[in-house]
């Protein structure tokens, strides 16, 4: 007789999902470096200058690294959209799948932040005499990579939960915010002053609190949305 | 735990459409159950409910004495193989990757058996899933379902596009492996006659409801066909429960509920031909009956 299987501990179940996400190393771990390598070569060959991006406090990073943000966004979206129905069919719970996928996103963010830092170092875009700013930039890079993936995961969870109606409602809401934001900023007199206040080096705590709140909100929204999401009706 | 699945008055509605409508049944541990019905009858939704993929609208659903939704203790015992399963190209591009994926998840995974099935289905292990034919993709699903040895295995019309030889391989392996490793298998199919010998018990759904829930052996003798000249058939069947009637010119073929030996003799005396009918024909008749009753309630 086939033995009834006992549920494994949560940590083991989640680690399985992480292993599943990296089962094929190409999309997450190989292809992005090919893109970066190509862009670096392209930049060298053309002798481009001023390709640095995300400048702040003496530290600049190789701008092509930010293409990886878009790449990771797409990959995170595909992972959830395509893998979720299959994982569910194979007896994985939504919660385990979500947590495993989010941790996978965090791992790739760390890997690519380190990679992007190394690329910047090779390009001579890092000022090693400013360690504090370097740390700040490093965390900022991890946050950008991770949050962009989390945004993709949450938007995909929104689609899986409410399909096109959910996404349409979200983008209508986003449109309203984008349209009204300049008005609100105008009311505040000077949006630039507000942003500079948030991201000024002496206000780092405020900036990071807002960043952490945004990431947490995305994480919780994704968790809530996926908890009742269903694969396509067959 | 005698019953591994217990369902009472289960419903699933999608914006007013009743995909599953007040269904009640039990499935005993270790057995092969067939689920038949027309397209849109609610078979896939019922399986999705059992697999914890969709949330019920009303009723009770217990799998291994528990609610399956987000329940790792239950879900880790379920393999759900769907007709139109999609395999994520970016994560598991090749047949071998799908097997690795399944091996990671299923606790009872039998890699040796999976290899045997791959050879029998003549699947190229290193070919990309996108390059496989529809039947070969179905074979991959079937291999995962069988080699998973999940205590509850749900096959939702798993052999889309599979040729008759491949389907025979599937049936043979299913039966052989089931006898070695008994488990609970529920599979939906349109090819009822082909799969009839596998099913110990059959459920038939129509418009979200069960129209039949019986052991296959008991079901086989529950209806017969009467063939002959139309007036004679009409006269003979007037007092019988008639499931379907086909009239071709002056000739009529009626499917009626089981006849006793005296009725069979009487039919023969009238020059009518009495024949047993196949399970598929019986199910078609039962499904048509529902429509007839609903469209003509006065009768």
XYZ file of C-alpha atoms in Angstrom:
533
model
C 0.000 0.000 0.000
C 1.239 3.514 -0.748
C 2.247 5.203 2.455
C 0.473 8.345 3.573
C 3.092 11.089 3.747
C 3.432 13.296 6.810
C 3.859 17.003 6.171
C 7.503 18.000 6.355
C 8.589 20.905 8.549
C 7.807 24.322 7.043
C 11.490 25.222 6.594
C 12.130 22.073 4.577
C 9.072 22.628 2.423
C 10.128 26.196 1.675
C 13.709 25.167 0.945
C 12.310 22.773 -1.660
C 10.583 25.660 -3.419
C 13.846 27.616 -3.454
C 15.595 24.616 -4.983
C 12.793 24.351 -7.535
C 13.271 27.982 -8.533
C 16.973 27.398 -9.128
C 16.518 23.977 -10.717
C 17.411 25.511 -14.037
C 20.254 27.971 -13.324
C 19.971 29.734 -16.677
C 17.176 32.243 -16.167
C 18.188 33.394 -12.695
C 21.925 32.923 -12.519
C 23.462 32.707 -15.989
C 21.486 34.746 -18.537
C 21.651 38.028 -16.532
C 25.448 37.855 -16.472
C 25.530 37.289 -20.204
C 23.451 40.463 -20.574
C 25.757 42.399 -18.256
C 28.850 41.048 -20.013
C 27.451 42.028 -23.375
C 26.584 45.522 -22.183
C 30.026 45.979 -20.589
C 31.752 44.912 -23.789
C 29.506 47.162 -25.803
C 30.332 50.083 -23.527
C 34.091 49.444 -23.724
C 34.052 49.012 -27.486
C 32.158 52.225 -28.056
C 34.279 53.960 -25.451
C 31.227 55.413 -23.824
C 31.648 57.625 -20.866
C 29.166 58.878 -18.372
C 27.414 55.554 -18.220
C 27.308 55.589 -14.463
C 23.990 55.661 -12.710
C 22.489 55.964 -9.237
C 25.051 58.496 -8.185
C 25.146 59.612 -4.604
C 27.866 60.630 -2.260
C 30.791 59.680 -4.424
C 29.594 56.224 -5.415
C 28.319 55.436 -8.848
C 27.335 52.122 -10.333
C 27.502 50.880 -13.858
C 24.204 51.907 -15.420
C 23.633 48.732 -17.482
C 23.367 46.839 -14.200
C 19.966 48.424 -13.855
C 18.713 46.568 -16.885
C 18.854 43.618 -14.545
C 16.041 45.196 -12.549
C 13.754 44.889 -15.555
C 15.011 41.388 -16.274
C 14.416 40.216 -12.700
C 10.971 41.820 -12.735
C 10.009 39.750 -15.772
C 11.555 36.547 -14.407
C 9.766 36.933 -11.049
C 6.503 37.452 -12.888
C 7.043 34.365 -15.049
C 8.087 32.227 -12.112
C 4.916 32.926 -10.210
C 2.570 32.872 -13.165
C 3.817 29.676 -14.792
C 5.148 27.723 -11.846
C 2.365 28.404 -9.359
C -0.314 26.260 -11.088
C 2.092 23.364 -11.549
C 3.374 23.523 -7.972
C -0.198 23.617 -6.693
C -1.057 20.570 -8.811
C 1.896 18.766 -7.280
C 0.607 19.390 -3.770
C 2.513 22.526 -2.745
C 0.582 25.003 -0.611
C 0.203 28.611 -1.722
C 1.893 29.886 1.416
C 4.950 27.668 0.955
C 5.217 28.566 -2.705
C 4.960 32.285 -1.994
C 7.501 32.289 0.811
C 9.921 30.135 -1.192
C 9.602 32.419 -4.195
C 10.108 35.577 -2.134
C 13.233 34.103 -0.512
C 14.492 33.112 -3.965
C 13.992 36.739 -5.029
C 15.970 37.908 -2.008
C 18.811 35.507 -2.846
C 19.003 36.717 -6.446
C 18.907 40.332 -5.242
C 21.930 39.695 -3.021
C 23.777 37.883 -5.795
C 23.127 40.618 -8.344
C 23.886 43.445 -5.934
C 27.271 41.868 -5.271
C 27.726 41.294 -8.993
C 26.734 44.835 -9.898
C 29.144 46.124 -7.242
C 31.962 44.078 -8.748
C 31.119 45.378 -12.204
C 31.189 48.938 -10.867
C 34.554 48.215 -9.275
C 35.933 46.913 -12.570
C 34.578 49.995 -14.324
C 36.290 52.194 -11.747
C 32.996 53.694 -10.663
C 33.391 53.005 -6.977
C 35.051 55.388 -4.626
C 36.509 53.066 -2.016
C 37.388 56.020 0.173
C 33.701 56.515 1.039
C 32.753 53.264 2.822
C 29.583 54.647 4.414
C 28.159 55.735 1.105
C 29.252 52.444 -0.392
C 27.297 50.520 2.239
C 24.290 52.767 1.665
C 24.483 52.187 -2.072
C 24.896 48.448 -1.599
C 21.751 48.222 0.486
C 19.933 50.501 -1.919
C 20.851 48.202 -4.773
C 19.651 45.092 -2.895
C 16.445 46.928 -2.055
C 15.858 47.997 -5.654
C 16.462 44.479 -6.992
C 14.359 42.823 -4.295
C 11.472 45.271 -4.273
C 11.165 45.238 -8.048
C 10.840 41.450 -7.908
C 8.401 41.675 -5.032
C 6.352 44.150 -7.049
C 6.282 41.662 -9.936
C 5.296 38.848 -7.571
C 2.529 40.934 -5.981
C 1.151 42.093 -9.326
C 1.141 38.506 -10.568
C -0.587 37.395 -7.362
C -3.141 40.142 -7.997
C -3.716 38.727 -11.474
C -3.971 35.162 -10.181
C -6.495 36.301 -7.584
C -8.718 38.594 -9.624
C -7.446 38.192 -13.180
C -7.719 41.140 -15.582
C -10.261 42.920 -13.370
C -7.729 43.064 -10.529
C -4.930 44.434 -12.693
C -7.238 46.948 -14.355
C -8.419 48.238 -10.983
C -4.827 48.475 -9.768
C -3.636 50.459 -12.758
C -6.652 52.770 -12.614
C -5.775 53.394 -8.957
C -2.119 53.923 -9.861
C -3.144 56.332 -12.610
C -5.178 58.340 -10.153
C -2.186 58.518 -7.801
C 0.209 59.538 -10.575
C -2.161 62.242 -11.788
C -2.838 63.632 -8.325
C 0.726 63.350 -7.012
C 2.025 66.505 -8.736
C -0.982 68.358 -7.380
C -0.233 67.124 -3.865
C 3.438 67.985 -4.338
C 2.429 71.418 -5.550
C 0.322 71.818 -2.455
C 3.368 70.917 -0.457
C 5.078 73.675 -2.375
C 8.175 71.803 -3.282
C 8.260 68.065 -3.915
C 11.982 68.158 -4.484
C 12.483 69.529 -0.996
C 10.412 66.676 0.414
C 12.362 64.034 -1.515
C 15.665 65.575 -0.554
C 14.544 65.573 3.042
C 13.694 61.878 2.836
C 16.837 60.801 1.069
C 19.330 63.254 2.506
C 22.190 61.446 4.190
C 21.289 62.786 7.620
C 17.740 61.509 7.105
C 18.725 57.996 6.038
C 16.652 56.444 8.781
C 13.517 58.119 7.449
C 14.311 57.004 3.920
C 14.953 53.437 4.906
C 11.863 53.330 7.099
C 9.762 54.330 4.114
C 11.582 51.781 1.920
C 11.053 49.010 4.488
C 7.396 49.954 4.869
C 6.893 49.815 1.106
C 8.593 46.413 0.852
C 6.616 45.054 3.806
C 3.381 46.337 2.314
C 4.164 44.610 -0.981
C 5.092 41.397 0.825
C 1.896 41.345 2.892
C -0.281 42.288 -0.080
C 1.251 39.470 -2.138
C 0.794 37.013 0.716
C -2.836 37.987 1.149
C -3.559 37.872 -2.580
C -1.918 34.500 -3.177
C -3.681 32.921 -0.200
C -6.880 32.633 -2.248
C -5.450 32.644 -5.734
C -6.349 29.807 -8.061
C -4.852 28.479 -11.242
C -6.739 29.087 -14.457
C -10.084 27.360 -14.652
C -9.839 24.357 -16.903
C -9.959 6.176 8.065
C -12.113 4.127 5.709
C -13.093 7.028 3.486
C -10.201 9.115 2.253
C -12.536 11.696 0.677
C -15.893 12.691 2.117
C -18.068 15.213 0.371
C -21.458 16.467 1.468
C -23.614 18.945 -0.412
C -20.540 20.513 -1.990
C -21.004 23.488 -4.290
C -18.750 25.778 -6.241
C -20.275 28.719 -8.021
C -18.545 31.132 -10.373
C -20.511 34.363 -10.637
C -23.818 32.583 -10.640
C -22.688 29.629 -12.756
C -23.004 26.439 -10.742
C -19.885 24.470 -11.679
C -20.514 22.017 -8.846
C -23.978 21.980 -7.387
C -24.697 20.165 -4.131
C -22.647 17.040 -4.719
C -22.363 14.331 -2.054
C -20.209 11.204 -2.182
C -17.449 9.297 -0.459
C -14.304 7.716 -1.808
C -12.786 4.844 0.075
C -9.086 4.544 0.634
C -7.365 2.616 -2.175
C -9.499 2.218 -5.255
C -9.752 3.375 -8.838
C -12.669 5.716 -9.384
C -13.861 7.054 -12.715
C -15.450 10.439 -13.188
C -17.384 10.890 -16.406
C -19.570 13.556 -17.861
C -19.858 15.978 -20.719
C -17.653 19.011 -21.214
C -18.541 21.622 -18.627
C -20.222 19.052 -16.383
C -18.082 20.127 -13.423
C -15.517 17.315 -13.351
C -12.431 19.531 -13.395
C -13.851 21.886 -10.799
C -14.669 18.954 -8.523
C -11.097 17.715 -8.856
C -9.742 21.204 -8.205
C -11.810 21.343 -5.027
C -10.432 17.998 -3.848
C -6.882 19.124 -4.691
C -7.336 22.316 -2.673
C -6.925 24.484 -5.759
C -10.207 26.321 -5.482
C -12.291 27.280 -2.482
C -15.760 25.793 -2.133
C -18.836 27.999 -2.120
C -20.820 25.756 0.237
C -20.933 22.268 1.704
C -18.404 19.992 3.337
C -15.231 18.588 1.842
C -12.891 16.441 3.893
C -9.772 14.869 2.450
C -8.017 12.556 4.911
C -10.463 13.883 7.499
C -9.286 17.467 6.963
C -10.008 20.536 4.859
C -7.504 20.408 1.974
C -7.194 24.163 1.462
C -3.671 25.308 2.394
C -3.207 22.159 4.407
C 0.300 20.785 3.837
C -0.570 17.526 5.623
C -3.239 16.853 3.000
C -1.771 18.496 -0.078
C 1.557 16.689 0.211
C -0.416 13.486 -0.416
C -2.060 14.705 -3.605
C -0.903 14.649 -7.221
C -3.228 16.365 -9.658
C -2.480 15.708 -13.324
C -4.433 17.997 -15.587
C -5.337 17.690 -19.228
C -3.892 21.020 -20.257
C -1.043 21.347 -17.779
C 1.517 23.936 -18.723
C 5.152 23.467 -17.850
C 7.110 26.657 -17.141
C 9.590 26.892 -19.979
C 11.982 29.165 -18.104
C 12.325 26.858 -15.084
C 11.817 23.353 -16.420
C 12.465 23.457 -20.146
C 13.162 19.768 -20.741
C 11.411 16.490 -19.979
C 14.243 15.588 -17.605
C 13.716 18.896 -15.751
C 10.033 18.122 -15.219
C 11.024 14.809 -13.670
C 13.586 16.527 -11.421
C 10.898 19.031 -10.404
C 8.489 16.209 -9.525
C 11.197 14.207 -7.735
C 11.888 17.192 -5.493
C 8.261 17.526 -4.465
C 6.825 14.022 -4.208
C 7.925 12.037 -1.187
C 7.060 8.661 -2.721
C 8.677 9.459 -6.087
C 10.011 6.337 -7.819
C 12.776 7.454 -10.205
C 13.320 3.942 -11.532
C 9.657 3.585 -12.416
C 9.725 7.010 -14.075
C 12.648 5.863 -16.251
C 10.756 2.700 -17.173
C 7.744 4.746 -18.204
C 9.902 7.160 -20.210
C 11.267 4.194 -22.143
C 7.821 2.657 -22.683
C 6.331 5.923 -23.901
C 9.457 6.484 -26.023
C 9.903 9.983 -24.708
C 13.110 11.837 -25.546
C 14.293 12.867 -22.087
C 16.450 15.739 -23.198
C 13.993 17.281 -25.595
C 12.438 20.626 -24.712
C 8.823 20.438 -23.594
C 7.898 22.999 -26.253
C 9.121 20.645 -28.950
C 6.984 17.711 -27.815
C 3.736 16.756 -29.487
C 0.487 17.175 -27.542
C 0.370 13.447 -26.852
C 3.958 13.424 -25.600
C 3.219 16.309 -23.221
C 0.286 14.287 -21.909
C 2.606 11.304 -21.486
C 4.896 13.440 -19.308
C 1.908 14.228 -17.073
C 0.925 10.586 -16.905
C 4.487 9.604 -15.970
C 4.549 12.160 -13.155
C 1.153 10.983 -11.923
C 2.150 7.334 -11.858
C 5.721 7.686 -10.585
C 4.649 10.146 -7.866
C 2.868 7.281 -6.103
C 0.845 9.968 -4.357
C -1.709 8.378 -2.000
C -4.388 10.452 -3.745
C -3.800 10.753 -7.488
C -6.194 12.769 -9.597
C -6.029 12.444 -13.378
C -8.151 14.988 -15.194
C -8.486 13.659 -18.723
C -4.772 12.976 -18.757
C -4.408 11.557 -22.232
C -5.253 14.419 -24.542
C -3.592 13.741 -27.899
C -2.207 10.376 -26.848
C -2.423 7.652 -29.479
C -4.220 4.355 -28.682
C -0.924 2.544 -28.096
C 0.218 5.146 -25.566
C -3.158 5.040 -23.843
C -2.901 1.242 -23.595
C 0.562 1.617 -22.049
C -0.936 4.031 -19.526
C -3.808 1.688 -18.619
C -1.488 -1.301 -18.299
C 0.979 0.533 -16.091
C -1.778 2.078 -13.997
C -3.304 -1.289 -13.269
C 0.004 -3.061 -12.693
C 1.369 -0.348 -10.438
C -1.911 -0.043 -8.573
C -1.836 -3.745 -7.762
C 1.703 -3.358 -6.380
C 1.094 -0.025 -4.663
C -2.619 0.426 -3.974
C -3.678 4.034 -3.650
C -6.704 6.195 -4.339
C -6.982 7.156 -7.980
C -9.730 9.336 -9.370
C -9.647 9.980 -13.072
C -11.984 11.767 -15.361
C -12.353 10.582 -18.905
C -14.438 10.767 -22.022
C -13.107 7.416 -23.220
C -15.283 5.440 -20.862
C -15.298 2.125 -22.666
C -11.527 2.139 -22.957
C -11.110 2.778 -19.263
C -14.125 0.804 -18.066
C -12.078 -2.193 -17.009
C -9.935 -0.022 -14.741
C -12.740 1.615 -12.812
C -14.063 -0.040 -9.725
C -16.578 2.716 -9.222
C -17.937 5.355 -11.527
C -19.391 8.808 -10.941
C -21.203 10.616 -13.707
C -21.695 14.349 -13.546
C -23.994 16.549 -15.513
C -24.555 20.259 -15.014
C -22.661 20.219 -11.746
C -24.581 17.332 -10.224
C -24.096 13.608 -9.921
C -26.428 11.631 -12.123
C -24.754 8.340 -11.376
C -22.727 7.025 -8.474
C -22.308 3.265 -8.583
C -19.893 0.375 -8.604
C -18.954 -0.452 -12.174
C -19.915 -4.121 -11.880
C -23.347 -3.271 -10.514
C -23.840 -0.704 -13.232
C -23.146 -2.940 -16.190
C -26.456 -4.803 -16.032
C -28.649 -1.832 -15.224
C -29.709 -1.046 -18.779
C -30.280 -2.846 -22.046
C -31.101 -2.001 -25.608
C -34.291 -3.121 -27.338
C -34.258 -3.054 -31.100
C -36.985 -3.728 -33.623
C -39.863 -2.241 -35.568
C -41.016 1.060 -34.128
C -44.623 0.112 -33.209
C -43.458 -3.082 -31.495
C -40.704 -1.304 -29.548
C -43.114 1.467 -28.520
C -45.646 -1.076 -27.324
C -43.075 -3.064 -25.406
C -41.374 -0.097 -23.749
C -44.569 1.744 -22.817
C -44.438 0.567 -19.206
C -40.667 0.656 -18.850
C -38.216 3.341 -17.816
C -36.789 4.400 -21.148
C -33.476 6.210 -21.118
C -33.089 7.018 -24.809
C -34.885 6.286 -28.046
C -33.389 6.380 -31.507
C -35.744 6.136 -34.467
C -34.302 5.423 -37.892
C -37.038 5.040 -40.478
C -39.383 2.349 -39.243
C -36.769 0.934 -36.941
C -36.307 1.919 -33.287
C -33.611 1.295 -30.762
C -34.502 2.047 -27.168
C -32.317 1.861 -24.107
C -34.295 0.821 -21.079
C -33.563 0.041 -17.467
C -32.623 -3.540 -16.731
C -35.097 -6.211 -17.742
C -35.802 -9.341 -15.790
C -35.669 -12.716 -17.557
C -39.441 -12.813 -18.128
C -39.324 -9.374 -19.785
C -36.387 -10.441 -21.928
C -38.292 -13.538 -23.065
C -41.364 -11.431 -23.823
C -39.273 -9.083 -25.952
C -37.812 -11.960 -27.887
C -41.281 -13.393 -28.450
C -42.262 -10.064 -30.035
C -39.325 -10.348 -32.400
C -37.263 -7.689 -30.646
C -33.543 -7.919 -30.137
C -32.301 -7.455 -26.586
C -28.624 -6.584 -26.086
C -26.462 -5.462 -23.208
C -25.045 -1.968 -23.664
C -21.597 -0.623 -23.042
C -20.776 1.482 -20.013
C -20.202 4.460 -22.278
C -23.605 4.098 -23.857
C -25.211 3.740 -20.474
C -23.547 6.922 -19.276
C -24.562 8.808 -22.400
C -28.135 7.635 -21.834
C -28.069 8.696 -18.209
C -26.697 12.109 -19.118
C -29.297 12.602 -21.822
C -31.952 11.606 -19.321
C -31.086 14.563 -17.166
C -31.510 16.915 -20.078
C -34.780 15.302 -21.037
C -36.134 15.590 -17.532
C -35.104 19.201 -17.236
C -36.450 20.287 -20.581
C -39.637 18.300 -20.314
C -40.559 18.359 -16.638
C -44.209 17.569 -17.341
C -43.387 14.009 -18.394
